[in-house]
PDB file of C-alpha atoms in Angstrom:
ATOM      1  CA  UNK A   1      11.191  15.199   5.964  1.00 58.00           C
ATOM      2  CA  UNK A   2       8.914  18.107   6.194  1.00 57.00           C
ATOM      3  CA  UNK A   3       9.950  19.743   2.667  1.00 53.00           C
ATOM      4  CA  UNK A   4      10.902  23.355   2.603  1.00 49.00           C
ATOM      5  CA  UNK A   5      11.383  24.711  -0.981  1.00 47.00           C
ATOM      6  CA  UNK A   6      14.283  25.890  -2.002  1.00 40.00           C
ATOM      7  CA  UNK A   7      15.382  29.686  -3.581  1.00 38.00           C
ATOM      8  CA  UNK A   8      13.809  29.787  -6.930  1.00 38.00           C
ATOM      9  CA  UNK A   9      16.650  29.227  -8.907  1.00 38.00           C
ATOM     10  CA  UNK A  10      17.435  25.774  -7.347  1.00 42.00           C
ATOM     11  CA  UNK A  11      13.427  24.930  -7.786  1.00 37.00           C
ATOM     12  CA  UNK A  12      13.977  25.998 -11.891  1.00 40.00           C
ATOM     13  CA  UNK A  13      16.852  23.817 -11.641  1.00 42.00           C
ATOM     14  CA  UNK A  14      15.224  20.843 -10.202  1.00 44.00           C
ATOM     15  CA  UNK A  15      12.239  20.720 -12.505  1.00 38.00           C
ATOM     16  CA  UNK A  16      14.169  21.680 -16.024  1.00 40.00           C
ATOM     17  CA  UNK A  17      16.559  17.912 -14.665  1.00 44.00           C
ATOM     18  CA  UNK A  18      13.078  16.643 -13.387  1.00 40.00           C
ATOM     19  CA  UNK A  19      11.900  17.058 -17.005  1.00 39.00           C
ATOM     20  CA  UNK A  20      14.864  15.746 -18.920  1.00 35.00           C
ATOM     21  CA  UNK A  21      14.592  12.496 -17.191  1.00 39.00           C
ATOM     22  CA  UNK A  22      10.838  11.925 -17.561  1.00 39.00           C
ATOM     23  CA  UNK A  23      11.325  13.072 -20.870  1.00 31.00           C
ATOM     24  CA  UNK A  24      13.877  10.290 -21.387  1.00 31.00           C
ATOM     25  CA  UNK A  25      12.176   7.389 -20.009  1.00 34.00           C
ATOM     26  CA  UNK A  26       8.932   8.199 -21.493  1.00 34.00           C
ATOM     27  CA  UNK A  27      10.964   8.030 -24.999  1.00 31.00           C
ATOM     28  CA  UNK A  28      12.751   4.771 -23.974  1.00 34.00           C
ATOM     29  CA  UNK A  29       9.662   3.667 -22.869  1.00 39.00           C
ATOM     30  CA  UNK A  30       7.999   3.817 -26.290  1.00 39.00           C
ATOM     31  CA  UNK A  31      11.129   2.682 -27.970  1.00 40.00           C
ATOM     32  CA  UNK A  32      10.814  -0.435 -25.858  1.00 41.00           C
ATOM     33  CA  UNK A  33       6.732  -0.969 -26.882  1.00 43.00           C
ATOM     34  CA  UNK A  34       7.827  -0.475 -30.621  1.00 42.00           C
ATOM     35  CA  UNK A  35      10.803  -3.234 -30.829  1.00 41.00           C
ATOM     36  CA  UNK A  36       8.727  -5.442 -28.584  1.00 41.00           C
ATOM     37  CA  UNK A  37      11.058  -5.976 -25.725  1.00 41.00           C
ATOM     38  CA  UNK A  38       8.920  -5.242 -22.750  1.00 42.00           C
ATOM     39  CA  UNK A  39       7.493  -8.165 -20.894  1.00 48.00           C
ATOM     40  CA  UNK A  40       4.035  -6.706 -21.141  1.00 48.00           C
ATOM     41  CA  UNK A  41       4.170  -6.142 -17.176  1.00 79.00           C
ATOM     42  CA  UNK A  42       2.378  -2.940 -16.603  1.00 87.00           C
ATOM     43  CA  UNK A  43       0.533  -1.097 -13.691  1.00 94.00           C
ATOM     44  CA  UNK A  44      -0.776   1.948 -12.191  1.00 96.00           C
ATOM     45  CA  UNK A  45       0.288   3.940  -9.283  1.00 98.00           C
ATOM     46  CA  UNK A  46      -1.592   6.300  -7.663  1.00 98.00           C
ATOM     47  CA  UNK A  47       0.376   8.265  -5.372  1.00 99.00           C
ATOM     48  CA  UNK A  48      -1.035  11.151  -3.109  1.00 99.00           C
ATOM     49  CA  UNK A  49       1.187  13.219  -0.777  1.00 99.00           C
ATOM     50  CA  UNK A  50       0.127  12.749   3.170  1.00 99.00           C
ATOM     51  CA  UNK A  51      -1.785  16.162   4.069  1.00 99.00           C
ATOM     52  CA  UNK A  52      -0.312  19.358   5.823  1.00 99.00           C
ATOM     53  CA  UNK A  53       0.953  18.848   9.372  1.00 99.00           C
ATOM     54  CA  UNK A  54       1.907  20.673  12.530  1.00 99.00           C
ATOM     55  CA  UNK A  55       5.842  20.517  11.308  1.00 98.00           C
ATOM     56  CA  UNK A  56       5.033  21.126   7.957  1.00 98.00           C
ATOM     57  CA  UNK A  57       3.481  24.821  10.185  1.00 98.00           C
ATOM     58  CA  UNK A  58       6.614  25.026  11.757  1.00 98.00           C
ATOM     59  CA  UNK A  59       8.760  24.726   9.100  1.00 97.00           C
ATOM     60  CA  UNK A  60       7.026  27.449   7.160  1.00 96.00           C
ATOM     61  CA  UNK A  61       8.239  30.101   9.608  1.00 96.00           C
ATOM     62  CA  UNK A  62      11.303  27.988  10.527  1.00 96.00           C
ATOM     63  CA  UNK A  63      13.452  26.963   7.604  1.00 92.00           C
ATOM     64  CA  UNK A  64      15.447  23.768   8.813  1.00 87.00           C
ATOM     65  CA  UNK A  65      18.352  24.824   7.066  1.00 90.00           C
ATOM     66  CA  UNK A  66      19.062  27.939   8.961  1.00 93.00           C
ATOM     67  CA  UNK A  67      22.400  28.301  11.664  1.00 92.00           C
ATOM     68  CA  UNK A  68      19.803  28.608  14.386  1.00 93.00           C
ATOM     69  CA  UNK A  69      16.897  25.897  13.309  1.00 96.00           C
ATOM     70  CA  UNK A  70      15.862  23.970  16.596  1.00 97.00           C
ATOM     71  CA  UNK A  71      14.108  21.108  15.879  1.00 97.00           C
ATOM     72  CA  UNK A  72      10.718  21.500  17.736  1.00 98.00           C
ATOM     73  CA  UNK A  73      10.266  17.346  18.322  1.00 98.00           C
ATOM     74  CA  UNK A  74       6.956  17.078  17.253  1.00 98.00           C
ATOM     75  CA  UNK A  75       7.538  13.219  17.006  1.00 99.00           C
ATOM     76  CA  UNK A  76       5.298  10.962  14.304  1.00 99.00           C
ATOM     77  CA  UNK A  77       3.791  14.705  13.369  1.00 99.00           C
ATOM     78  CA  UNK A  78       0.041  15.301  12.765  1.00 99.00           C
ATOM     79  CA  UNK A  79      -2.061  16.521  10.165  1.00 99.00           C
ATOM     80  CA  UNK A  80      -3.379  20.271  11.034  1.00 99.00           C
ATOM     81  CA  UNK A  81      -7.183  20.990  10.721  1.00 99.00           C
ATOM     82  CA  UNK A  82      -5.966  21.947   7.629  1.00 98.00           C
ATOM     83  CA  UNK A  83      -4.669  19.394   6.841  1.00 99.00           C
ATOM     84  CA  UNK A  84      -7.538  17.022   7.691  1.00 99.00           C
ATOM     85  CA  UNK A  85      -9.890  19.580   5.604  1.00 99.00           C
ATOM     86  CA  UNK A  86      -7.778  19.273   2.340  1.00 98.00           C
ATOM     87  CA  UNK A  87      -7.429  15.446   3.238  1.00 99.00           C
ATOM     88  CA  UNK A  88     -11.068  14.959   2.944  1.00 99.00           C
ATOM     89  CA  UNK A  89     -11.791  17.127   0.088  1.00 98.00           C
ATOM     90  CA  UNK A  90      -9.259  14.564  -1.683  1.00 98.00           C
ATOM     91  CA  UNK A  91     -11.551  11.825  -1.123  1.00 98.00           C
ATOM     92  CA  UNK A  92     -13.997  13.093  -4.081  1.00 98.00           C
ATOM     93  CA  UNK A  93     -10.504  12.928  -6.412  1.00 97.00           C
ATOM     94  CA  UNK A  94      -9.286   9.324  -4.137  1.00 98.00           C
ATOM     95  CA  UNK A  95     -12.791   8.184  -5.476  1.00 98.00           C
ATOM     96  CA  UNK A  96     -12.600   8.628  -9.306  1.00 97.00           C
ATOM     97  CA  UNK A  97      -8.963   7.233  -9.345  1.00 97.00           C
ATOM     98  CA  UNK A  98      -8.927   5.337 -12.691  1.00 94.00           C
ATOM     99  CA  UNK A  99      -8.617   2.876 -12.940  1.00 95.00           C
ATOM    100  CA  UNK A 100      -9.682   2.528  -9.790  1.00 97.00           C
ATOM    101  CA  UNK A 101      -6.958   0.518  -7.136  1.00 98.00           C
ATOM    102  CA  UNK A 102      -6.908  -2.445  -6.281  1.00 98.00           C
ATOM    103  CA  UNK A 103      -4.301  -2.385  -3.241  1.00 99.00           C
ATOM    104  CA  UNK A 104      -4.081   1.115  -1.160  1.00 99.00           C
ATOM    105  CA  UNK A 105      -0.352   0.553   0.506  1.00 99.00           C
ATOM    106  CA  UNK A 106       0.215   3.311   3.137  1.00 99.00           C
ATOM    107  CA  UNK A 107       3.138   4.204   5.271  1.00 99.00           C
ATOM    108  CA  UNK A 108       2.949   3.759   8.585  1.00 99.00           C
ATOM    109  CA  UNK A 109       3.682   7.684   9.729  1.00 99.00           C
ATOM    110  CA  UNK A 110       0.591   8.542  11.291  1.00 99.00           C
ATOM    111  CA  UNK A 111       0.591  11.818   9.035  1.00 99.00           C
ATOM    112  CA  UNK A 112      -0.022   9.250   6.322  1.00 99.00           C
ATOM    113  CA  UNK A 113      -2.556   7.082   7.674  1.00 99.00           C
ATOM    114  CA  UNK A 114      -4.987  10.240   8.872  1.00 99.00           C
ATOM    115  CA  UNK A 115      -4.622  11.177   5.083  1.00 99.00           C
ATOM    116  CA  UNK A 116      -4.846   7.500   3.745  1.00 99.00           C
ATOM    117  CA  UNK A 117      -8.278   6.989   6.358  1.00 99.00           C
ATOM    118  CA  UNK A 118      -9.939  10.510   5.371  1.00 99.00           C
ATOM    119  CA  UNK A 119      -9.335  10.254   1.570  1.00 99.00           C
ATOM    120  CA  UNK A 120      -9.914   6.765   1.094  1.00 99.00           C
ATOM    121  CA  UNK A 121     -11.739   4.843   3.626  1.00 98.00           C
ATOM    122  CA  UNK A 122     -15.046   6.331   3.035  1.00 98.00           C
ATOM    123  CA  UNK A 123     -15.392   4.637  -0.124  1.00 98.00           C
ATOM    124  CA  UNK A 124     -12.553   2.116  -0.843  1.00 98.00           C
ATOM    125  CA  UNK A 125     -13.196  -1.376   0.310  1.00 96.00           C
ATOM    126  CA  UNK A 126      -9.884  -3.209  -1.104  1.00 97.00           C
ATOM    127  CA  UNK A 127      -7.044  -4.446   0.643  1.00 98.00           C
ATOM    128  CA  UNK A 128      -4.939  -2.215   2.320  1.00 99.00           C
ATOM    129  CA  UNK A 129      -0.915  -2.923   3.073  1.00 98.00           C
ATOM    130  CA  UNK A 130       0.935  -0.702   6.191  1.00 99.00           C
ATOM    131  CA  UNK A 131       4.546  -0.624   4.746  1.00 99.00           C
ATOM    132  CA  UNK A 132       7.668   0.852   6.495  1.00 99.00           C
ATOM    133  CA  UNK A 133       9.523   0.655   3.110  1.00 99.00           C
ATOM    134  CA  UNK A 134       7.609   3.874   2.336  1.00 99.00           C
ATOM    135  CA  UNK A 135       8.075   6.019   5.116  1.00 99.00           C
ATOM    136  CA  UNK A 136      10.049   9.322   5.554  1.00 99.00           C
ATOM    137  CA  UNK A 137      13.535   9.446   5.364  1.00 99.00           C
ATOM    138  CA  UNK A 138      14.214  10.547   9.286  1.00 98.00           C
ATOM    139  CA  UNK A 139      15.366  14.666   9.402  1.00 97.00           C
ATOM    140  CA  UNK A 140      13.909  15.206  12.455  1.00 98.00           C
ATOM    141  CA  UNK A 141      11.802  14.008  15.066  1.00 98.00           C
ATOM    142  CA  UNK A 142       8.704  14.440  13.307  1.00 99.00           C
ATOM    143  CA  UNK A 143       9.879  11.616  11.446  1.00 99.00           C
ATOM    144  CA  UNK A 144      10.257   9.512  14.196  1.00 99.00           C
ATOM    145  CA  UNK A 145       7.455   6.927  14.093  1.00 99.00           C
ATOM    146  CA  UNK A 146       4.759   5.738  17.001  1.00 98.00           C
ATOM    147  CA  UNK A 147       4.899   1.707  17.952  1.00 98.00           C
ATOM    148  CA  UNK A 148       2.473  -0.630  17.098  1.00 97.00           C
ATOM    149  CA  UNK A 149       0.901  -0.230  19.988  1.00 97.00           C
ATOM    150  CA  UNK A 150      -0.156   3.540  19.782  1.00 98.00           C
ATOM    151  CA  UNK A 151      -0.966   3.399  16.396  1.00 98.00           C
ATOM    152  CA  UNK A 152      -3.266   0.778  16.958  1.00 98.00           C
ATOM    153  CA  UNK A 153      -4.844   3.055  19.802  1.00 98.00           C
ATOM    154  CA  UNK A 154      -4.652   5.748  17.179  1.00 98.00           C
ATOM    155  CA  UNK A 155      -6.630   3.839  14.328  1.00 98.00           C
ATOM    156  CA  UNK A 156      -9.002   1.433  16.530  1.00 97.00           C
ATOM    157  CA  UNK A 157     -11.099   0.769  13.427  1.00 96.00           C
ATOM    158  CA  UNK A 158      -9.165  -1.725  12.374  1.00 95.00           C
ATOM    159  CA  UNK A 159      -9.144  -0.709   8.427  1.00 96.00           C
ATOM    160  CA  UNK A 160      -5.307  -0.824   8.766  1.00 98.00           C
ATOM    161  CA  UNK A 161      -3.542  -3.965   9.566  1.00 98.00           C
ATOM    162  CA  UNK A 162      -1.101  -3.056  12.324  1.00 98.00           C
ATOM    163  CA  UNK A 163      -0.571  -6.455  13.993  1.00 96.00           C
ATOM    164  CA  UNK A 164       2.754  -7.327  11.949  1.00 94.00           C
ATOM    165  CA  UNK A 165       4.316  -3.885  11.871  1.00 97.00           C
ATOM    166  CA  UNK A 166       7.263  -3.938  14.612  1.00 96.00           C
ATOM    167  CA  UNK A 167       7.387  -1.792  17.518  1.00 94.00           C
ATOM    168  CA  UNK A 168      10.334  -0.330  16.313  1.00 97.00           C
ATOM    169  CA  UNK A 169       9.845   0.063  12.364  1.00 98.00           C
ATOM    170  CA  UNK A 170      11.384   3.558  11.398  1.00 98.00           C
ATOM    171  CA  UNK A 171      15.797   4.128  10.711  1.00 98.00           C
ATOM    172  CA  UNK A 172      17.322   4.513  14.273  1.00 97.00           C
ATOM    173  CA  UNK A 173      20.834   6.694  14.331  1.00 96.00           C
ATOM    174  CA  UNK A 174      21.078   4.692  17.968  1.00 95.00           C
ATOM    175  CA  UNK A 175      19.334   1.196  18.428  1.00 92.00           C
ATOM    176  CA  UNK A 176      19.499   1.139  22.167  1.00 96.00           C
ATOM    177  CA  UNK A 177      17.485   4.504  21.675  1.00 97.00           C
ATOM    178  CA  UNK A 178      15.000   4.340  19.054  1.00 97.00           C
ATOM    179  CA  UNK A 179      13.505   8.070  19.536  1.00 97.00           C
ATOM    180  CA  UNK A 180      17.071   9.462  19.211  1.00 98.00           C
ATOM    181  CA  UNK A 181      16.925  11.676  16.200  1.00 97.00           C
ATOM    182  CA  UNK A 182      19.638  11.489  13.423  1.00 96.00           C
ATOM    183  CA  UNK A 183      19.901  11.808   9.889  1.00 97.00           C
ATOM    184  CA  UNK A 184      18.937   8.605   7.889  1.00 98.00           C
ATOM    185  CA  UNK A 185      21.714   8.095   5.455  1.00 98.00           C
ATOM    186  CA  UNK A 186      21.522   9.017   2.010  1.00 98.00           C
ATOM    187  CA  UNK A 187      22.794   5.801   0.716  1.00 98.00           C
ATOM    188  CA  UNK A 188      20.066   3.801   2.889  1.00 98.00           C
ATOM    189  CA  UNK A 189      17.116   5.912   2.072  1.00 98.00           C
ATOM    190  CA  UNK A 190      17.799   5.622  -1.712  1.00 98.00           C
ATOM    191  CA  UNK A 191      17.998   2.029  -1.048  1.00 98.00           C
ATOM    192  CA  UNK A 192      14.944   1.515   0.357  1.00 98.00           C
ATOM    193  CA  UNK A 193      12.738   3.427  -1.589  1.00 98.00           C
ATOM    194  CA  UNK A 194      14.684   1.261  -4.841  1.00 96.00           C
ATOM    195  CA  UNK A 195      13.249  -1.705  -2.488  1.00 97.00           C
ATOM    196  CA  UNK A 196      10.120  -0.009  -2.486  1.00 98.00           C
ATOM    197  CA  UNK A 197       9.428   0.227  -6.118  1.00 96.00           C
ATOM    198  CA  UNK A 198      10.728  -3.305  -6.641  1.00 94.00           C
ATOM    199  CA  UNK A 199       7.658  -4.223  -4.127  1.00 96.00           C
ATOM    200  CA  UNK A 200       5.247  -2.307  -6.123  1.00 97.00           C
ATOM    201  CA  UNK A 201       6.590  -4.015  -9.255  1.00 94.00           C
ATOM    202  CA  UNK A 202       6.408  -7.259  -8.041  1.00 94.00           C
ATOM    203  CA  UNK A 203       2.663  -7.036  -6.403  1.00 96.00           C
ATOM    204  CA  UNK A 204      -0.221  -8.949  -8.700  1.00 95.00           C
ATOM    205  CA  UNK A 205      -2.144  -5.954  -8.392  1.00 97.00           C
ATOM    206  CA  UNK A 206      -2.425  -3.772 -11.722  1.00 96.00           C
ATOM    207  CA  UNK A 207      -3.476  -0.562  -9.928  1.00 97.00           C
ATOM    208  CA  UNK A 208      -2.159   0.288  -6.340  1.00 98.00           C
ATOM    209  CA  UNK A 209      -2.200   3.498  -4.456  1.00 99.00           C
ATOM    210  CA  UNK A 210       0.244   4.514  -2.474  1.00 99.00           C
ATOM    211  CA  UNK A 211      -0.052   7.128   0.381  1.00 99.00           C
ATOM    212  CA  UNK A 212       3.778   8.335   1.414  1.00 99.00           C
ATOM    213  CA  UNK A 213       5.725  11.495   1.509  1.00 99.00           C
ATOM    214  CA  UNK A 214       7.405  14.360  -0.196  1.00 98.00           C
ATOM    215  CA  UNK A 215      10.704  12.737   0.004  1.00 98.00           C
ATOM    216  CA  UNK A 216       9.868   9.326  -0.856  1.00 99.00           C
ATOM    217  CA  UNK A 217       7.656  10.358  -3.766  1.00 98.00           C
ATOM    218  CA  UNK A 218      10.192  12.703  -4.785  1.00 98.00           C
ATOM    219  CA  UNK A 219      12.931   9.563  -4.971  1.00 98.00           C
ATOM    220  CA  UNK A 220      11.095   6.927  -5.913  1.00 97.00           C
ATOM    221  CA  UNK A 221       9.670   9.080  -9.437  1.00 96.00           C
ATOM    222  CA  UNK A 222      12.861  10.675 -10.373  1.00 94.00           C
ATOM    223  CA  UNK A 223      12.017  14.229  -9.153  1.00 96.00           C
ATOM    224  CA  UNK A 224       8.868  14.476  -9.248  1.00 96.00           C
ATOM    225  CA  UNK A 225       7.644  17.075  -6.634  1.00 95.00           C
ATOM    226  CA  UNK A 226       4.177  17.022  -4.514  1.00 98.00           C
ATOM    227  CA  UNK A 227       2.136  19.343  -2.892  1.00 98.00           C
ATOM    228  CA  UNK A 228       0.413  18.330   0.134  1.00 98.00           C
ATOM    229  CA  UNK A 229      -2.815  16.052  -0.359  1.00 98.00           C
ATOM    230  CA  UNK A 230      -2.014  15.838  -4.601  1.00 98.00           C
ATOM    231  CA  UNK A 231      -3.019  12.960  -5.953  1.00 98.00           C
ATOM    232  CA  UNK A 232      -1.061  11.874  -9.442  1.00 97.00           C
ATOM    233  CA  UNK A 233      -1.249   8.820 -11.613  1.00 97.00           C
ATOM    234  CA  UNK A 234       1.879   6.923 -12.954  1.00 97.00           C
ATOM    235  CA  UNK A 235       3.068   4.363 -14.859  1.00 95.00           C
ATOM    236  CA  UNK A 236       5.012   1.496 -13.967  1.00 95.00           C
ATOM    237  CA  UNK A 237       6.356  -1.116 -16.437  1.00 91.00           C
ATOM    238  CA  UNK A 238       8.880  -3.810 -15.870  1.00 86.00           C
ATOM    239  CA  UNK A 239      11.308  -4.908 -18.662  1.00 78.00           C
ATOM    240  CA  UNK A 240      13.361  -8.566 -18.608  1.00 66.00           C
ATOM    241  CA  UNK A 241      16.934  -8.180 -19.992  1.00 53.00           C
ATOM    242  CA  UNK A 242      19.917 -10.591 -20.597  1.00 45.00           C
ATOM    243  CA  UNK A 243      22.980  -9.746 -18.805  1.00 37.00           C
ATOM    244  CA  UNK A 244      25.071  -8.484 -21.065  1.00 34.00           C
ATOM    245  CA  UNK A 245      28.126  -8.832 -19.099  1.00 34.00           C
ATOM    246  CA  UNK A 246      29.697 -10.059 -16.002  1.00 38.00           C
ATOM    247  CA  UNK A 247      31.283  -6.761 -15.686  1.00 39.00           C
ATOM    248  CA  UNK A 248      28.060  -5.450 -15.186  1.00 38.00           C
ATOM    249  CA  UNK A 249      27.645  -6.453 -11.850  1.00 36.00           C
ATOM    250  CA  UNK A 250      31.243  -5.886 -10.902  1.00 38.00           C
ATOM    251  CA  UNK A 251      32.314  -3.339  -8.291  1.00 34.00           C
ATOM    252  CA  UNK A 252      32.575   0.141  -9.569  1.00 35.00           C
ATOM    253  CA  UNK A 253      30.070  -0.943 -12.237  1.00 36.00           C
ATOM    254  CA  UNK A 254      26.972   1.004 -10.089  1.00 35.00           C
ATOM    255  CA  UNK A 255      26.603  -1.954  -7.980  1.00 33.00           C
ATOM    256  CA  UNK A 256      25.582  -1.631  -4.299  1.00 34.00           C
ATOM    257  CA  UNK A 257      26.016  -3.632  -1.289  1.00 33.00           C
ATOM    258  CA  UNK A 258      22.045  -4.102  -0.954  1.00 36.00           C
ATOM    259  CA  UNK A 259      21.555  -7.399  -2.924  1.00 35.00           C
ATOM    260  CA  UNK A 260      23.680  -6.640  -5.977  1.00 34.00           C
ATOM    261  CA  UNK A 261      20.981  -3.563  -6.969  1.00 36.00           C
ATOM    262  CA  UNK A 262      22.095  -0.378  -8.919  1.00 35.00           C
ATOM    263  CA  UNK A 263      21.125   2.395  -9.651  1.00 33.00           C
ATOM    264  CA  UNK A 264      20.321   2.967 -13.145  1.00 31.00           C
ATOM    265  CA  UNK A 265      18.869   6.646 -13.351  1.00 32.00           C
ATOM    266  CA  UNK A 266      16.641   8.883 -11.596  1.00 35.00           C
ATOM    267  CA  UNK A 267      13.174   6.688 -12.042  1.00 49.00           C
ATOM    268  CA  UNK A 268      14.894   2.983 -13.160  1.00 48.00           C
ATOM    269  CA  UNK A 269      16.078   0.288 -11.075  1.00 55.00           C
ATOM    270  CA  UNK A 270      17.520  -2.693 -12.098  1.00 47.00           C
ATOM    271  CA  UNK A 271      17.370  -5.860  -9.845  1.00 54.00           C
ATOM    272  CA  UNK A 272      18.553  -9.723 -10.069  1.00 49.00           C
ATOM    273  CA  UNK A 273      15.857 -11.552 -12.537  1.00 47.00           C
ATOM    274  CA  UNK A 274      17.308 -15.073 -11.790  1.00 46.00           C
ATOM    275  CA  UNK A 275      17.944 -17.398 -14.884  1.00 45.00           C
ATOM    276  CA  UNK A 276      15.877 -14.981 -16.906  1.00 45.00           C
ATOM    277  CA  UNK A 277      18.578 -12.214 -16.616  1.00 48.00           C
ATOM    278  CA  UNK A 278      17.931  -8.773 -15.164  1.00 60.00           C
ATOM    279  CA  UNK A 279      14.186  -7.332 -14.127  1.00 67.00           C
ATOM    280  CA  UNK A 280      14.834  -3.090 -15.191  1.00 82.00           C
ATOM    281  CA  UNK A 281      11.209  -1.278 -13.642  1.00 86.00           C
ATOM    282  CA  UNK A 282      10.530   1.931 -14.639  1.00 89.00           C
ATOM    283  CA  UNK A 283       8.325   4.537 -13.562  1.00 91.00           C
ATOM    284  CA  UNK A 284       7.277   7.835 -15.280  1.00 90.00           C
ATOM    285  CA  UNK A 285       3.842   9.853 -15.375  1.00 90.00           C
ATOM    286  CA  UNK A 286       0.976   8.590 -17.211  1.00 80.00           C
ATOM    287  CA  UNK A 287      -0.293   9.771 -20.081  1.00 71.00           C
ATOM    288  CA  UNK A 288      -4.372  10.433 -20.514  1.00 64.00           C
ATOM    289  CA  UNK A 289      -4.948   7.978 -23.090  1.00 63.00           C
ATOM    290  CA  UNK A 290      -3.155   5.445 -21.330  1.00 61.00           C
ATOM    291  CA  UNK A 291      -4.809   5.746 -18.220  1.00 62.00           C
ATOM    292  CA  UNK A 292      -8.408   5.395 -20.059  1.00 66.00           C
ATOM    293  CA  UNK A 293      -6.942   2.082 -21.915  1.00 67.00           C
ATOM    294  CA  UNK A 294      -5.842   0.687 -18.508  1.00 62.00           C
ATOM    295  CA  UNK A 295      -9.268   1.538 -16.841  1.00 61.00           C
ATOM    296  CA  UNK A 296     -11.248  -0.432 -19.943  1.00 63.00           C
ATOM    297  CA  UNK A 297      -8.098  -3.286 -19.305  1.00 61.00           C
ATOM    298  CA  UNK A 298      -8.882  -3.722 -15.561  1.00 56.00           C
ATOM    299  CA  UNK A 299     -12.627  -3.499 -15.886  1.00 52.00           C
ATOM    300  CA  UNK A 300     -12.415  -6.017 -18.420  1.00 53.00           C
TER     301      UNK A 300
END
C-alpha cells in the first residue's frame, strides 16, 4: 500500500502503542541477556523505505479511504523524480550503514528495486537476494507486480538476480487473472511478513539490509512507521525455549494454520525449533552503543 496518514489523533494513538511495545521488548530483551537465556544469535537489519512514487502523488490529493476514491491503476508504481532524487541522496547514509551489510534483500516491486539500485549499488558489492516475502500487501493496483520478464528488461544490469523469481510472484484475489486487483487478506499478509522475519533470522549473515515498504516495515517491527527513503537500524535476536506445554500449540492457543506459527506480540514470532523446543525472534530498534559493538564484532 501507498500509506496515507491518518487524522492526528489515530497517528498519537499509533505511536504512544508503537512505544509501549518497543518499550517492552527492549526490557525483555535485557532481562533475557542478564539471566543468560538467549542463544547468543544476534544481527542487524537495516531497513530503508522504497522512495516516493507516482501513487504515493496520487494518494496525496486522493485519500484511498474516501466514498469516491478511484483507484488510478498505476500497476508495479514508479518512483517520481523525486523520488529518484531523495533515493540517491540516501546512498551517502546506504554507505556508512554500520556495520556495514553483508546481504542487501530487496522486494521485487519495482518501486523498491529503483530505490535499492540508486542507494546502494553505487557502492555495495555484496550479495543481493530479490524476495517476494517482502513485498506490499496488494491495496491497489500499484501493488500489482511486473513478471520476470519486464523486470529483467527494467534492470538489464544484472545486479539483481531475477532468473528464479516467478512470473507471477505477488497475492492474486483471482489466479486465472493475476492483474485483477483485490485486497490481500489480513490474515495472509501478517503471515508472510512473520515468514519474512523468520528468513531474516535464519540467514548466516549478521548484518542484512532490507529494502521493502511502509506496510511491511510497519508489520514486521511492531509499528514502527517510515518515511519515504529513511533508512533505520534494528536489532534482531533469536531466543531457544522449551515447550512448556502441549497446550501451547493447541487450537485457540494463538496458533495458526501456517505451519503451527503464532503470533506472540507486535515485533515477536515464535516458530517450531525441532527437538530443541521453540525458536522466539525478536526485533526492536537498536541502540547506539550496540550498533558500534556490532560494527567492531563484524569487522573483527
Amino acid at each position: 500500500m501507498q500509506h496515507l496518514r491518518s487524522p492526528a489523533h489515530q497517528i498519537a494513538s499509533r505511536l504512544r502503542n508503537t512505544a509501549l511495545r518497543r518499550t517492552h521488548v527492549l526490557v525483555a530483551s535485557q532481562q533475557r541477556q542478564q539471566n543468560g537465556d538467549t542463544d547468543g544469535s544476534f544481527k542487524v537489519l537495516h531497513l530503508m523505505r522504497h522512495g516516493v512514487t507516482e501513487m504515493n502523488d496520487y494518494l496525496a490529493v486522493n485519500r484511498y479511504d474516501a466514498p469516491d476514491f478511484v483507484d488510478p491503476l498505476k500497476y508495479d508504481t514508479v518512483l517520481t523524480a523525486r523520488g529518484r532524487a531523495s533515493a540517491q541522496a540516501a546512498a551517502s547514509v546506504a554507505e556508512r550503514l554500520s556495520p556495514p551489510p553483508e546481504l542487501l534483500l530487496v522486494s521485487p516491486l519495482t518501486r523498491a528495486l529503483q530505490t535499492a539500485h540508486l542507494a546502494f549499488m553505487p557502492h555495495y558489492r555484496g550479495p543481493v537476494m530479490v524476495e517476494p516475502l517482502a513485498r506490499e500487501r496488494v491495496w491497489h493496483a500499484s501493488d500489482i507486480g511486473s513478471s520476470r520478464e519486464q523486470l529483467q528488461q527494467a534492470f538489464p544490469d544484472g545486479r539483481f538476480p531475477l532468473n528464479t523469481l516467478p512470473d507471477v510472484w505477488w497475492y492474486c484475489v483471482k489466479p486465472e487473472d493475476p492483474r485483477a486487483v483485490g485486497l490481500e487478506p489480513e490474515a495472509l499478509f501478517r503471515a508472510r511478513i512473520a515468514a519474512l522475519r523468520r528468513l531474516l533470522a535464519a540467514r548466516p549473515e549478521r548484518s542484512i539490509a532490507l529494502v521493502a515498504h511502509w506496510g511491511v516495515l510497519h508489520e514486521l517491527t511492531g509499528g514502527v512507521e517510515f518515511a519515504n527513503c529513511e533508512i533505520r537500524s534494528f536489532a534482531m535476536e533469536t531466543r531457544r525455549a522449551e515447550v512448556a506445554a502441549a497446550g501451547a500449540r493447541q487450537e485457540g492457543a494463538g496458533g495458526s494454520a501456517e505451519g503451527g506459527q503464532k503470533r506472540c506480540d507486535g515485533v515477536t514470532d515464535c516458530g517450531d525449533g525441532g527437538e530443541g523446543g521453540e525458536v522466539e525472534v525478536m526485533i526492536r530498534e537498536l541502540r547506539l552503543e550496540e550498533q558500534r559493538e556490532q560494527a567492531a564484532a563484524v569487522v573483527g
